[in-house]
Short mmCIF file of C-alpha atoms in Angstrom, two decimals:
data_model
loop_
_atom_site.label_atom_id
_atom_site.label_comp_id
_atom_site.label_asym_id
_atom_site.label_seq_id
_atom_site.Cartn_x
_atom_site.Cartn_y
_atom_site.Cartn_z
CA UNK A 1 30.64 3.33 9.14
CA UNK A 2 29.32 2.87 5.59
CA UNK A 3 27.18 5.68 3.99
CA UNK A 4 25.68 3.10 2.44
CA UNK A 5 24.61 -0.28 2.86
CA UNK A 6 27.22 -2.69 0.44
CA UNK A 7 27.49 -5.99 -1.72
CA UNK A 8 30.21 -7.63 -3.08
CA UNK A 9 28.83 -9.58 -6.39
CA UNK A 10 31.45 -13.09 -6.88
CA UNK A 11 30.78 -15.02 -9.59
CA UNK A 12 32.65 -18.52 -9.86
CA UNK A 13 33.68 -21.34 -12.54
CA UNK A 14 36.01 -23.52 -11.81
CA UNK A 15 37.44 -22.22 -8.66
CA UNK A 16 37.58 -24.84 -6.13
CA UNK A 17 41.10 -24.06 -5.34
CA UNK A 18 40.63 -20.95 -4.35
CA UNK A 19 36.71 -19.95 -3.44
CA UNK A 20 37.29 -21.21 0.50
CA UNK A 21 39.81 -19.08 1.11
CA UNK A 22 38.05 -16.11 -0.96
CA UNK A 23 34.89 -16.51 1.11
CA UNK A 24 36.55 -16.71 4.34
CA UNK A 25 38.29 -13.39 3.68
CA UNK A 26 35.08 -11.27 2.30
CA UNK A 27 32.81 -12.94 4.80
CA UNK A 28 35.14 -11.36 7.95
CA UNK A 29 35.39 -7.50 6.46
CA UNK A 30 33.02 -5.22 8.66
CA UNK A 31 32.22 -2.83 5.67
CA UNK A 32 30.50 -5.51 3.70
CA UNK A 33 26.32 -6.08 3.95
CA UNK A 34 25.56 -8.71 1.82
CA UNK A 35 27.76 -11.22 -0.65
CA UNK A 36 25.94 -12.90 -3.75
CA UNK A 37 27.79 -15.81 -4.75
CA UNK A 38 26.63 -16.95 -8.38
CA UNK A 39 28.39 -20.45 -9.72
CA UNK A 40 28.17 -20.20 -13.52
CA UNK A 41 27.64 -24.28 -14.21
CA UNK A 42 31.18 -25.23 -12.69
CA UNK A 43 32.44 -28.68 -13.48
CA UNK A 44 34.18 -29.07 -10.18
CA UNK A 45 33.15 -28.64 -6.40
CA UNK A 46 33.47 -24.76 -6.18
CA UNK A 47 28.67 -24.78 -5.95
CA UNK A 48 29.34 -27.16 -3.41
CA UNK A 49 32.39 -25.45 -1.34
CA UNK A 50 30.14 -22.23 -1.41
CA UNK A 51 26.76 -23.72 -0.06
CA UNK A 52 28.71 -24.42 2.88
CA UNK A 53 29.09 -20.58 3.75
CA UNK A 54 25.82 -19.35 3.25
CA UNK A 55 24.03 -17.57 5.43
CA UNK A 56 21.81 -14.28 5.96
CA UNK A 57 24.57 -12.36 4.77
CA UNK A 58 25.84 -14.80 2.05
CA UNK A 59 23.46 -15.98 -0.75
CA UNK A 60 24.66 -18.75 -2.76
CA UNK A 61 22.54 -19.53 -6.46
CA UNK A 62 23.82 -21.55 -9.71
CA UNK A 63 23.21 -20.58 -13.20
CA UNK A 64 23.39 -24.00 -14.08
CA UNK A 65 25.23 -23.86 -16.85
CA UNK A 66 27.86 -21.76 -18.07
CA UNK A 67 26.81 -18.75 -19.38
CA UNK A 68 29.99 -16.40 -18.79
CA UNK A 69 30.76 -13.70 -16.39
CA UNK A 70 28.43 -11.16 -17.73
CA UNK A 71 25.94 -13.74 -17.38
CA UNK A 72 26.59 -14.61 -13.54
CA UNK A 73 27.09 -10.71 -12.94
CA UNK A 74 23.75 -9.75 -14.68
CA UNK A 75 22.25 -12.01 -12.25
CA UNK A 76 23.93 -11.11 -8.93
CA UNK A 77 22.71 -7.73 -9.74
CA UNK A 78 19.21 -8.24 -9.49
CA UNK A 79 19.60 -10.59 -6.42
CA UNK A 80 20.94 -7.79 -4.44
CA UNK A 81 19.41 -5.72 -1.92
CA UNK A 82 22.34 -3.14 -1.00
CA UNK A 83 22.46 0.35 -2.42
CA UNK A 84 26.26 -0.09 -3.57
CA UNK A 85 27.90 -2.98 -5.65
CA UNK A 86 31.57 -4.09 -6.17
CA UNK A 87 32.83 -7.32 -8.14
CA UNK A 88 35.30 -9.73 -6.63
CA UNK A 89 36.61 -12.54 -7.77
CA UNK A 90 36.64 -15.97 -6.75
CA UNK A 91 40.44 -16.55 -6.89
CA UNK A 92 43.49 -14.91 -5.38
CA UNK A 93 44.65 -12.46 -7.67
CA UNK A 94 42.73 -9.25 -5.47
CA UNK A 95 43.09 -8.25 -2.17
CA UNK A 96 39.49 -7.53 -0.64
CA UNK A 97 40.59 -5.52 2.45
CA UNK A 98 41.61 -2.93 -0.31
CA UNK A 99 37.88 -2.62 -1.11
CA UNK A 100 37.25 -0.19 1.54
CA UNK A 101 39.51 2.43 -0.20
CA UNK A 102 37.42 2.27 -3.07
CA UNK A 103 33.87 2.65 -1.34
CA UNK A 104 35.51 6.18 0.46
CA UNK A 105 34.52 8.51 -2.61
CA UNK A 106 31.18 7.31 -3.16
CA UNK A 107 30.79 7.61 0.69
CA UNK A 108 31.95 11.09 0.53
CA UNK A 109 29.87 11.82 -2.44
CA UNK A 110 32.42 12.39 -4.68
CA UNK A 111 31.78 9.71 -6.57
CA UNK A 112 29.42 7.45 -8.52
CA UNK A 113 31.54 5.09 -9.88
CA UNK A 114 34.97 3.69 -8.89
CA UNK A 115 37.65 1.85 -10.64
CA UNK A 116 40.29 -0.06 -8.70
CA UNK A 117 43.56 0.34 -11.37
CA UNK A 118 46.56 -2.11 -11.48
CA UNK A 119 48.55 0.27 -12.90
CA UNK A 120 48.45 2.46 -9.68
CA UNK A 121 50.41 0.20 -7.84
CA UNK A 122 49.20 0.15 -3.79
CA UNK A 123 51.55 -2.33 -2.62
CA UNK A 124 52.81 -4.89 -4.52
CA UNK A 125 52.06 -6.18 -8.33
CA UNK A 126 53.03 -9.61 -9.42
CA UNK A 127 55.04 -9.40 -12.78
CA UNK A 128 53.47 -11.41 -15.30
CA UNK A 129 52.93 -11.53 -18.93
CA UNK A 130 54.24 -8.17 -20.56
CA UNK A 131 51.65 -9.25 -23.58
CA UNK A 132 48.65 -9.09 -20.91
CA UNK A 133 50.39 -5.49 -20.19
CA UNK A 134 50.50 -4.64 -23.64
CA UNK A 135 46.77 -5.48 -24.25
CA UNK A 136 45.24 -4.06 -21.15
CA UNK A 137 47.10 -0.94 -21.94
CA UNK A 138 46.09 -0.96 -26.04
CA UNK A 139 41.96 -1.80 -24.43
CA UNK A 140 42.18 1.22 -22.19
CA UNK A 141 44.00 3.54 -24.72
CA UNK A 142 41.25 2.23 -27.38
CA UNK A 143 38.02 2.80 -25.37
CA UNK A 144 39.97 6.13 -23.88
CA UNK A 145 39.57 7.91 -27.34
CA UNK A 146 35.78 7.05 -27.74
CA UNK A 147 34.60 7.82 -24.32
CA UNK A 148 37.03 10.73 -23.99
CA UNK A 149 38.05 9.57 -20.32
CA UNK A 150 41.88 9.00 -19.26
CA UNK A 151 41.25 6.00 -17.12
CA UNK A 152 44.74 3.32 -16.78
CA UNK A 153 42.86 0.09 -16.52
CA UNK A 154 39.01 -0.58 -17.86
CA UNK A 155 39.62 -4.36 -17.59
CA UNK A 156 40.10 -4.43 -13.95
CA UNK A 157 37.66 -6.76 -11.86
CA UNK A 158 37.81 -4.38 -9.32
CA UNK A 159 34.48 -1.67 -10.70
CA UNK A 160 32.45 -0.26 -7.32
CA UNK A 161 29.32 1.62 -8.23
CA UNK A 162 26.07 2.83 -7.12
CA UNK A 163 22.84 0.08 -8.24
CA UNK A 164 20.91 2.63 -8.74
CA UNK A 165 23.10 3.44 -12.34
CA UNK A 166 22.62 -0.21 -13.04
CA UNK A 167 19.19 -2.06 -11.73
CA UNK A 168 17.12 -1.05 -14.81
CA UNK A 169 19.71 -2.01 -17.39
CA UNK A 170 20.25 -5.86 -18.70
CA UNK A 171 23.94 -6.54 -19.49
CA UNK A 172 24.29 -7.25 -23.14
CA UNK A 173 28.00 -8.64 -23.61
CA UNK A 174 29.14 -11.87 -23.12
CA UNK A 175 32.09 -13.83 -21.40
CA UNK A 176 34.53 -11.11 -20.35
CA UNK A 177 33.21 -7.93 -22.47
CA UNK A 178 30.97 -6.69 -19.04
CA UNK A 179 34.62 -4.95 -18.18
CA UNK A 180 34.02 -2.83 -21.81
CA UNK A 181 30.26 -2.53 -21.05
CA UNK A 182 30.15 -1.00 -18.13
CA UNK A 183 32.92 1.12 -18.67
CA UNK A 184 30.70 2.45 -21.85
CA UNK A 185 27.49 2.69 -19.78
CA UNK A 186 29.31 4.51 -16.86
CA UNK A 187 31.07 7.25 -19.44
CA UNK A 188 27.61 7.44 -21.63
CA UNK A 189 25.34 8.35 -17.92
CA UNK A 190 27.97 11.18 -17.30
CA UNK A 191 28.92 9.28 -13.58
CA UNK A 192 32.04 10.72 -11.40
CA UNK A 193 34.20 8.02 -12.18
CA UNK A 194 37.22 7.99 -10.21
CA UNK A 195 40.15 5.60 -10.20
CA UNK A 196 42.03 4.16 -7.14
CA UNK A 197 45.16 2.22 -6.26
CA UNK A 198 44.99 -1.64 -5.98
CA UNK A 199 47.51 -4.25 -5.46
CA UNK A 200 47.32 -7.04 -8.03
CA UNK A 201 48.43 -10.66 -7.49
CA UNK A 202 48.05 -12.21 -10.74
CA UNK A 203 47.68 -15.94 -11.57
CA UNK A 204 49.32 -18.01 -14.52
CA UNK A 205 47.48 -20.73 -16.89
CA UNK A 206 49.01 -23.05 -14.99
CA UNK A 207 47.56 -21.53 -11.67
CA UNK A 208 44.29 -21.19 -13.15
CA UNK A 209 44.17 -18.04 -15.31
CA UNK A 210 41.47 -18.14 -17.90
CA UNK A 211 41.06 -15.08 -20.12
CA UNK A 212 43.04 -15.70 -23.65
CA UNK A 213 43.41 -14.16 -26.91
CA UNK A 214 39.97 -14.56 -28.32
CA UNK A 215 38.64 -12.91 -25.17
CA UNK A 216 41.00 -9.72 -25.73
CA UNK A 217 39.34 -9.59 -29.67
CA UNK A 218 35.93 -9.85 -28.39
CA UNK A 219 36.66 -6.93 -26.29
CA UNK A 220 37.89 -4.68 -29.13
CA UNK A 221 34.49 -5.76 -30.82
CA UNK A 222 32.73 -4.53 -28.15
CA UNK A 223 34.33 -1.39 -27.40
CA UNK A 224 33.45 -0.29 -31.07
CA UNK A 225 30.06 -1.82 -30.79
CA UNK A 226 29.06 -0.28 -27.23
CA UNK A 227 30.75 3.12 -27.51
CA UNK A 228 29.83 3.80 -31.69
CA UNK A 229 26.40 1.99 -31.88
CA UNK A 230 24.81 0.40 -29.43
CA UNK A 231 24.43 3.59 -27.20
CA UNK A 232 23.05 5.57 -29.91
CA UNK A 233 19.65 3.16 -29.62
CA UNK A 234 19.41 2.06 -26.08
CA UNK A 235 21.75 4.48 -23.87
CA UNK A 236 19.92 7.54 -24.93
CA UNK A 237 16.40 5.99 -23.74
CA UNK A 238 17.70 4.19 -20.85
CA UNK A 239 19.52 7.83 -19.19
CA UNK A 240 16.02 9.10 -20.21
CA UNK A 241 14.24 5.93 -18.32
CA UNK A 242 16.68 6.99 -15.73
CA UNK A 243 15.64 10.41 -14.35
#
């Protein structure tokens, strides 16, 4: 039994293929309290395919247009209720069931904060793009030297941590930088971060994958901008804020 009481946070564009199947496997794990479903202004029927599965445990809303990840996250946050949070995606590429290994160190108060890595290979690890590789491992490496953390893999979806870091804080990044974001916040607030084994079964473009080049530039922007400058205004007062 869970310490605490826990959310998984799924935002979803475009993900009709895929967002059934997701659902059905979240919806049936024990450990999980509540699921916030947030459709950021999808074109096809993935708002409609989730409606179907709410319930008191699942909460369905639409942004109603896009407004990126970060956007749809931001959101899901303040909608839940539970004490812990973890993001999940809406396609096929991570294994929920694994989820329960990451919750263990906050249960056992170990931890704050806790990244599921790819590159701590659980059980199996499609083999993809050695570019993607390259520029997860160049992101981490970069936003290792200015937080002084050795973390393997910032970009992961998989990030469990306790609301109570988060609630009083609006996400600032957009699209895909929320991975460099939090990663900042978490480092700046002095949380136990810990890292755990995930399996990882990536998609291709053709299968649906969306993040590209520009995305991987807008992160390096941000990990300058949230680790060299933007903490030295806001993070200071909000840790304050905090106590």
């Amino acid at each position: 039994m869970s310490k605490y009481t826990f959310a998984l946070l799924i935002p979803v564009y475009n993900e009709e293929k895929t967002i059934e199947k997701v659902l059905k496997k979240v919806n049936s794990l024990d450990f999980v309290d509540e699921i916030i479903i947030v459709d950021d202004g999808s074109k096809d029927k993935s708002f409609e395919i989730a409606k179907n599965f709410e319930s008191s445990k699942i909460k369905v809303y639409s942004l109603g247009k896009n407004k990126g990840k970060t956007a749809a996250i931001d959101f899901a946050i303040k909608k839940s209720t539970s004490e812990v949070l973890a993001i999940q995606d809406a396609d096929l590429e991570y294994d929920p069931t694994e989820l329960k290994d990451l919750i263990e160190p906050i249960n056992n108060d170990i931890a704050d904060v806790v990244f599921g890595s790819r590159f701590l290979v659980k059980k199996a690890a499609r083999v993809l793009y050695f570019y993607h590789y390259l520029a997860n491992k160049f992101l981490t490496f970069l936003s290792n030297i200015l937080t002084n953390h050795n973390m393997t893999d910032i970009e992961t979806c998989y990030k469990v941590f306790k609301k109570e870091l988060i609630q009083n804080y609006d996400l600032k990044s957009s699209h895909f930088g929320m991975e460099v974001e939090l990663t900042s916040l978490f480092t700046k607030l002095n949380c136990r971060i810990y890292e755990a084994p995930i399996s990882y079964y990536g998609r291709t473009y053709e299968e649906g994958k969306k993040i590209g080049l520009k995305d991987g530039l807008w992160a390096i922007y941000y990990i300058f901008y949230f680790n060299l400058i933007y903490h030295r205004f806001v993070y200071t007062n909000f840790k304050k804020n905090k106590k």
